[in-house]
């Protein structure tokens, strides 16, 4: 694993951690990436809390891109963000923003969604501080395309995906990650 980023507000591309649940999840992937950002020592070290904080407060431009995406994909019968966040969609499923929570533990929350064109999974992990590095929050994504529409879709949106993930991590860091409450 690459050393932790030294700037607390700048995410950096890193290899997908070997222990991330997304690692090897699909036999083939058409997108696989990971970004790490250093956390302040007083940040909550709960991946579900940090993922919720990051994903549920997107930059305005990212929200606008998602609205545009919804208009376009609805023509193809794909799931829209509005459908995924509707109370009926959530039902008994736990969700973070548009993402279904598949599993969660003290070090990782495993998210994703399946649709007719592609399936994707996201790992949001905590790496504790070491003597030589600050604690880290690592977000890894993998996408498996089910058909030509999925491959076309991921080719078009991959640059936006990367920009949104990095911007969301940076925005969360700049607004201040949730802090441990002394009790």
PDB file of C-alpha atoms in Angstrom:
ATOM      1  CA  UNK A   1       0.000   0.000   0.000  1.00  0.00           C
ATOM      2  CA  UNK A   2       1.246   3.453  -0.911  1.00  0.00           C
ATOM      3  CA  UNK A   3       2.141   5.799   1.944  1.00  0.00           C
ATOM      4  CA  UNK A   4      -0.630   8.015   3.245  1.00  0.00           C
ATOM      5  CA  UNK A   5      -1.178  11.323   1.508  1.00  0.00           C
ATOM      6  CA  UNK A   6       0.537  14.097   3.438  1.00  0.00           C
ATOM      7  CA  UNK A   7      -2.101  16.736   2.708  1.00  0.00           C
ATOM      8  CA  UNK A   8      -5.283  16.211   4.740  1.00  0.00           C
ATOM      9  CA  UNK A   9      -7.498  17.650   1.984  1.00  0.00           C
ATOM     10  CA  UNK A  10      -6.100  16.045  -1.174  1.00  0.00           C
ATOM     11  CA  UNK A  11      -7.057  12.512  -2.196  1.00  0.00           C
ATOM     12  CA  UNK A  12      -4.483  10.523  -4.155  1.00  0.00           C
ATOM     13  CA  UNK A  13      -4.855   7.529  -6.450  1.00  0.00           C
ATOM     14  CA  UNK A  14      -3.632   4.320  -4.824  1.00  0.00           C
ATOM     15  CA  UNK A  15      -3.787   0.618  -5.690  1.00  0.00           C
ATOM     16  CA  UNK A  16      -6.920  -1.144  -4.496  1.00  0.00           C
ATOM     17  CA  UNK A  17      -5.986  -2.544  -1.088  1.00  0.00           C
ATOM     18  CA  UNK A  18      -5.508  -6.341  -1.137  1.00  0.00           C
ATOM     19  CA  UNK A  19      -8.005  -6.768   1.712  1.00  0.00           C
ATOM     20  CA  UNK A  20     -10.743  -4.588   0.172  1.00  0.00           C
ATOM     21  CA  UNK A  21     -13.896  -6.609  -0.493  1.00  0.00           C
ATOM     22  CA  UNK A  22     -13.979  -5.209  -4.036  1.00  0.00           C
ATOM     23  CA  UNK A  23     -10.590  -6.765  -4.784  1.00  0.00           C
ATOM     24  CA  UNK A  24     -11.343  -9.717  -7.064  1.00  0.00           C
ATOM     25  CA  UNK A  25     -15.099  -9.362  -6.520  1.00  0.00           C
ATOM     26  CA  UNK A  26     -15.793  -9.604 -10.264  1.00  0.00           C
ATOM     27  CA  UNK A  27     -13.981 -11.963 -12.640  1.00  0.00           C
ATOM     28  CA  UNK A  28     -13.625  -9.041 -15.062  1.00  0.00           C
ATOM     29  CA  UNK A  29     -13.872  -5.309 -14.517  1.00  0.00           C
ATOM     30  CA  UNK A  30     -14.165  -2.412 -16.883  1.00  0.00           C
ATOM     31  CA  UNK A  31     -13.264   0.125 -14.202  1.00  0.00           C
ATOM     32  CA  UNK A  32     -11.216  -0.330 -11.058  1.00  0.00           C
ATOM     33  CA  UNK A  33      -9.752   2.506  -9.007  1.00  0.00           C
ATOM     34  CA  UNK A  34      -9.011   3.605  -5.473  1.00  0.00           C
ATOM     35  CA  UNK A  35      -8.341   6.918  -3.752  1.00  0.00           C
ATOM     36  CA  UNK A  36      -6.920   7.569  -0.298  1.00  0.00           C
ATOM     37  CA  UNK A  37      -7.025  10.642   1.870  1.00  0.00           C
ATOM     38  CA  UNK A  38      -5.411  11.248   5.234  1.00  0.00           C
ATOM     39  CA  UNK A  39      -7.718  11.759   8.184  1.00  0.00           C
ATOM     40  CA  UNK A  40      -7.106  13.999  11.168  1.00  0.00           C
ATOM     41  CA  UNK A  41      -6.307  12.109  14.354  1.00  0.00           C
ATOM     42  CA  UNK A  42      -9.614  13.184  15.942  1.00  0.00           C
ATOM     43  CA  UNK A  43     -11.795  11.936  13.064  1.00  0.00           C
ATOM     44  CA  UNK A  44     -14.332   9.199  13.693  1.00  0.00           C
ATOM     45  CA  UNK A  45     -12.762   5.913  12.595  1.00  0.00           C
ATOM     46  CA  UNK A  46     -16.027   4.346  11.407  1.00  0.00           C
ATOM     47  CA  UNK A  47     -16.144   3.694   7.656  1.00  0.00           C
ATOM     48  CA  UNK A  48     -19.952   3.775   7.432  1.00  0.00           C
ATOM     49  CA  UNK A  49     -20.075   7.180   9.144  1.00  0.00           C
ATOM     50  CA  UNK A  50     -17.329   8.595   6.910  1.00  0.00           C
ATOM     51  CA  UNK A  51     -18.865   7.130   3.726  1.00  0.00           C
ATOM     52  CA  UNK A  52     -22.264   8.588   4.620  1.00  0.00           C
ATOM     53  CA  UNK A  53     -20.658  11.970   5.317  1.00  0.00           C
ATOM     54  CA  UNK A  54     -18.816  11.884   1.984  1.00  0.00           C
ATOM     55  CA  UNK A  55     -21.532  10.473  -0.305  1.00  0.00           C
ATOM     56  CA  UNK A  56     -24.535  12.326   1.104  1.00  0.00           C
ATOM     57  CA  UNK A  57     -23.039  15.796   0.697  1.00  0.00           C
ATOM     58  CA  UNK A  58     -21.945  16.012  -2.921  1.00  0.00           C
ATOM     59  CA  UNK A  59     -20.665  19.164  -4.612  1.00  0.00           C
ATOM     60  CA  UNK A  60     -23.402  21.103  -6.464  1.00  0.00           C
ATOM     61  CA  UNK A  61     -21.852  20.370  -9.863  1.00  0.00           C
ATOM     62  CA  UNK A  62     -21.868  16.621  -9.087  1.00  0.00           C
ATOM     63  CA  UNK A  63     -25.563  16.783  -8.145  1.00  0.00           C
ATOM     64  CA  UNK A  64     -26.240  18.562 -11.441  1.00  0.00           C
ATOM     65  CA  UNK A  65     -24.341  15.867 -13.363  1.00  0.00           C
ATOM     66  CA  UNK A  66     -26.427  13.189 -11.605  1.00  0.00           C
ATOM     67  CA  UNK A  67     -29.624  14.995 -12.607  1.00  0.00           C
ATOM     68  CA  UNK A  68     -28.422  15.075 -16.222  1.00  0.00           C
ATOM     69  CA  UNK A  69     -27.459  11.392 -15.966  1.00  0.00           C
ATOM     70  CA  UNK A  70     -30.932  10.534 -14.667  1.00  0.00           C
ATOM     71  CA  UNK A  71     -32.597  12.222 -17.647  1.00  0.00           C
ATOM     72  CA  UNK A  72     -30.375  10.350 -20.115  1.00  0.00           C
ATOM     73  CA  UNK A  73     -30.475   6.891 -18.502  1.00  0.00           C
ATOM     74  CA  UNK A  74     -34.232   6.936 -17.936  1.00  0.00           C
ATOM     75  CA  UNK A  75     -34.609   6.731 -21.720  1.00  0.00           C
ATOM     76  CA  UNK A  76     -32.796   3.366 -21.574  1.00  0.00           C
ATOM     77  CA  UNK A  77     -34.819   2.064 -18.618  1.00  0.00           C
ATOM     78  CA  UNK A  78     -31.865   2.213 -16.214  1.00  0.00           C
ATOM     79  CA  UNK A  79     -32.178   2.983 -12.508  1.00  0.00           C
ATOM     80  CA  UNK A  80     -32.094   6.686 -11.675  1.00  0.00           C
ATOM     81  CA  UNK A  81     -30.716   8.268  -8.513  1.00  0.00           C
ATOM     82  CA  UNK A  82     -34.224   9.453  -7.704  1.00  0.00           C
ATOM     83  CA  UNK A  83     -35.513   5.868  -7.873  1.00  0.00           C
ATOM     84  CA  UNK A  84     -32.636   4.556  -5.759  1.00  0.00           C
ATOM     85  CA  UNK A  85     -33.183   7.112  -2.996  1.00  0.00           C
ATOM     86  CA  UNK A  86     -36.990   6.880  -2.949  1.00  0.00           C
ATOM     87  CA  UNK A  87     -38.404   5.399   0.290  1.00  0.00           C
ATOM     88  CA  UNK A  88     -39.775   2.410  -1.658  1.00  0.00           C
ATOM     89  CA  UNK A  89     -36.287   1.618  -3.018  1.00  0.00           C
ATOM     90  CA  UNK A  90     -34.776   1.734   0.406  1.00  0.00           C
ATOM     91  CA  UNK A  91     -37.466  -0.518   1.882  1.00  0.00           C
ATOM     92  CA  UNK A  92     -35.692  -2.772   4.329  1.00  0.00           C
ATOM     93  CA  UNK A  93     -32.310  -2.176   2.691  1.00  0.00           C
ATOM     94  CA  UNK A  94     -29.803   0.056   4.397  1.00  0.00           C
ATOM     95  CA  UNK A  95     -28.447   2.631   1.968  1.00  0.00           C
ATOM     96  CA  UNK A  96     -25.913   5.408   1.840  1.00  0.00           C
ATOM     97  CA  UNK A  97     -27.136   7.932  -0.730  1.00  0.00           C
ATOM     98  CA  UNK A  98     -27.829   5.877  -3.885  1.00  0.00           C
ATOM     99  CA  UNK A  99     -25.753   2.903  -2.749  1.00  0.00           C
ATOM    100  CA  UNK A 100     -27.041  -0.271  -1.138  1.00  0.00           C
ATOM    101  CA  UNK A 101     -25.018  -1.420   1.885  1.00  0.00           C
ATOM    102  CA  UNK A 102     -24.081  -5.066   1.370  1.00  0.00           C
ATOM    103  CA  UNK A 103     -21.851  -5.437   4.431  1.00  0.00           C
ATOM    104  CA  UNK A 104     -20.234  -3.329   7.105  1.00  0.00           C
ATOM    105  CA  UNK A 105     -17.704  -3.896   9.854  1.00  0.00           C
ATOM    106  CA  UNK A 106     -15.333  -1.797  11.951  1.00  0.00           C
ATOM    107  CA  UNK A 107     -12.865  -1.325   9.070  1.00  0.00           C
ATOM    108  CA  UNK A 108     -14.955  -1.348   5.887  1.00  0.00           C
ATOM    109  CA  UNK A 109     -18.375  -0.647   4.450  1.00  0.00           C
ATOM    110  CA  UNK A 110     -19.178  -2.508   1.218  1.00  0.00           C
ATOM    111  CA  UNK A 111     -21.630  -0.738  -1.091  1.00  0.00           C
ATOM    112  CA  UNK A 112     -22.971  -1.052  -4.601  1.00  0.00           C
ATOM    113  CA  UNK A 113     -25.818  -1.572  -6.991  1.00  0.00           C
ATOM    114  CA  UNK A 114     -26.786  -3.903  -9.814  1.00  0.00           C
ATOM    115  CA  UNK A 115     -28.573  -2.837 -12.970  1.00  0.00           C
ATOM    116  CA  UNK A 116     -29.201  -4.315 -16.388  1.00  0.00           C
ATOM    117  CA  UNK A 117     -26.208  -2.583 -17.990  1.00  0.00           C
ATOM    118  CA  UNK A 118     -23.609  -2.916 -15.236  1.00  0.00           C
ATOM    119  CA  UNK A 119     -22.952  -3.858 -11.618  1.00  0.00           C
ATOM    120  CA  UNK A 120     -20.605  -2.004  -9.309  1.00  0.00           C
ATOM    121  CA  UNK A 121     -19.212  -2.260  -5.827  1.00  0.00           C
ATOM    122  CA  UNK A 122     -17.513   0.286  -3.585  1.00  0.00           C
ATOM    123  CA  UNK A 123     -15.303  -0.364  -0.593  1.00  0.00           C
ATOM    124  CA  UNK A 124     -14.835   2.441   1.937  1.00  0.00           C
ATOM    125  CA  UNK A 125     -12.073   1.451   4.356  1.00  0.00           C
ATOM    126  CA  UNK A 126     -10.251   2.900   7.310  1.00  0.00           C
ATOM    127  CA  UNK A 127      -6.515   2.398   7.702  1.00  0.00           C
ATOM    128  CA  UNK A 128      -5.395   3.219  11.255  1.00  0.00           C
ATOM    129  CA  UNK A 129      -2.476   5.524  11.840  1.00  0.00           C
ATOM    130  CA  UNK A 130       0.990   4.009  11.925  1.00  0.00           C
ATOM    131  CA  UNK A 131       4.179   5.498  13.358  1.00  0.00           C
ATOM    132  CA  UNK A 132       4.949   6.843   9.874  1.00  0.00           C
ATOM    133  CA  UNK A 133       1.492   7.775   8.555  1.00  0.00           C
ATOM    134  CA  UNK A 134      -1.793   9.404   9.498  1.00  0.00           C
ATOM    135  CA  UNK A 135      -4.991   7.346   9.468  1.00  0.00           C
ATOM    136  CA  UNK A 136      -6.476   7.010   5.991  1.00  0.00           C
ATOM    137  CA  UNK A 137      -9.887   6.726   4.388  1.00  0.00           C
ATOM    138  CA  UNK A 138      -9.706   4.678   1.170  1.00  0.00           C
ATOM    139  CA  UNK A 139     -12.518   4.471  -1.366  1.00  0.00           C
ATOM    140  CA  UNK A 140     -12.175   1.718  -3.989  1.00  0.00           C
ATOM    141  CA  UNK A 141     -14.567   1.142  -6.894  1.00  0.00           C
ATOM    142  CA  UNK A 142     -14.986  -1.729  -9.348  1.00  0.00           C
ATOM    143  CA  UNK A 143     -17.425  -2.006 -12.239  1.00  0.00           C
ATOM    144  CA  UNK A 144     -18.472  -5.060 -14.223  1.00  0.00           C
ATOM    145  CA  UNK A 145     -20.379  -4.348 -17.433  1.00  0.00           C
ATOM    146  CA  UNK A 146     -23.165  -6.713 -18.450  1.00  0.00           C
ATOM    147  CA  UNK A 147     -23.516  -5.640 -22.084  1.00  0.00           C
ATOM    148  CA  UNK A 148     -22.561  -3.114 -24.767  1.00  0.00           C
ATOM    149  CA  UNK A 149     -24.699  -0.419 -23.144  1.00  0.00           C
ATOM    150  CA  UNK A 150     -22.764  -0.882 -19.903  1.00  0.00           C
ATOM    151  CA  UNK A 151     -19.389  -0.730 -21.648  1.00  0.00           C
ATOM    152  CA  UNK A 152     -20.430   2.419 -23.535  1.00  0.00           C
ATOM    153  CA  UNK A 153     -21.829   3.974 -20.365  1.00  0.00           C
ATOM    154  CA  UNK A 154     -18.694   3.343 -18.303  1.00  0.00           C
ATOM    155  CA  UNK A 155     -16.457   4.679 -21.074  1.00  0.00           C
ATOM    156  CA  UNK A 156     -18.426   7.928 -21.057  1.00  0.00           C
ATOM    157  CA  UNK A 157     -18.771   8.369 -17.297  1.00  0.00           C
ATOM    158  CA  UNK A 158     -15.385   7.073 -16.043  1.00  0.00           C
ATOM    159  CA  UNK A 159     -13.719  10.528 -16.053  1.00  0.00           C
ATOM    160  CA  UNK A 160     -16.734  11.995 -14.227  1.00  0.00           C
ATOM    161  CA  UNK A 161     -16.718   9.136 -11.706  1.00  0.00           C
ATOM    162  CA  UNK A 162     -13.074   9.812 -10.860  1.00  0.00           C
ATOM    163  CA  UNK A 163     -13.608  13.564 -10.602  1.00  0.00           C
ATOM    164  CA  UNK A 164     -16.674  13.116  -8.380  1.00  0.00           C
ATOM    165  CA  UNK A 165     -14.979  10.651  -6.009  1.00  0.00           C
ATOM    166  CA  UNK A 166     -11.948  12.904  -5.571  1.00  0.00           C
ATOM    167  CA  UNK A 167     -14.085  16.043  -5.205  1.00  0.00           C
ATOM    168  CA  UNK A 168     -16.382  14.368  -2.668  1.00  0.00           C
ATOM    169  CA  UNK A 169     -13.409  13.218  -0.595  1.00  0.00           C
ATOM    170  CA  UNK A 170     -11.820  16.661  -0.778  1.00  0.00           C
ATOM    171  CA  UNK A 171     -15.094  18.394   0.091  1.00  0.00           C
ATOM    172  CA  UNK A 172     -15.588  16.127   3.123  1.00  0.00           C
ATOM    173  CA  UNK A 173     -12.043  16.819   4.292  1.00  0.00           C
ATOM    174  CA  UNK A 174     -12.347  20.570   3.830  1.00  0.00           C
ATOM    175  CA  UNK A 175     -15.682  20.740   5.652  1.00  0.00           C
ATOM    176  CA  UNK A 176     -14.255  18.621   8.470  1.00  0.00           C
ATOM    177  CA  UNK A 177     -14.699  14.879   8.869  1.00  0.00           C
ATOM    178  CA  UNK A 178     -16.994  13.850  11.740  1.00  0.00           C
ATOM    179  CA  UNK A 179     -15.043  14.005  14.990  1.00  0.00           C
ATOM    180  CA  UNK A 180     -14.797  11.632  17.918  1.00  0.00           C
ATOM    181  CA  UNK A 181     -16.970  12.919  20.722  1.00  0.00           C
ATOM    182  CA  UNK A 182     -15.258  12.748  24.093  1.00  0.00           C
ATOM    183  CA  UNK A 183     -17.510  10.965  26.514  1.00  0.00           C
TER     184      UNK A 183
END
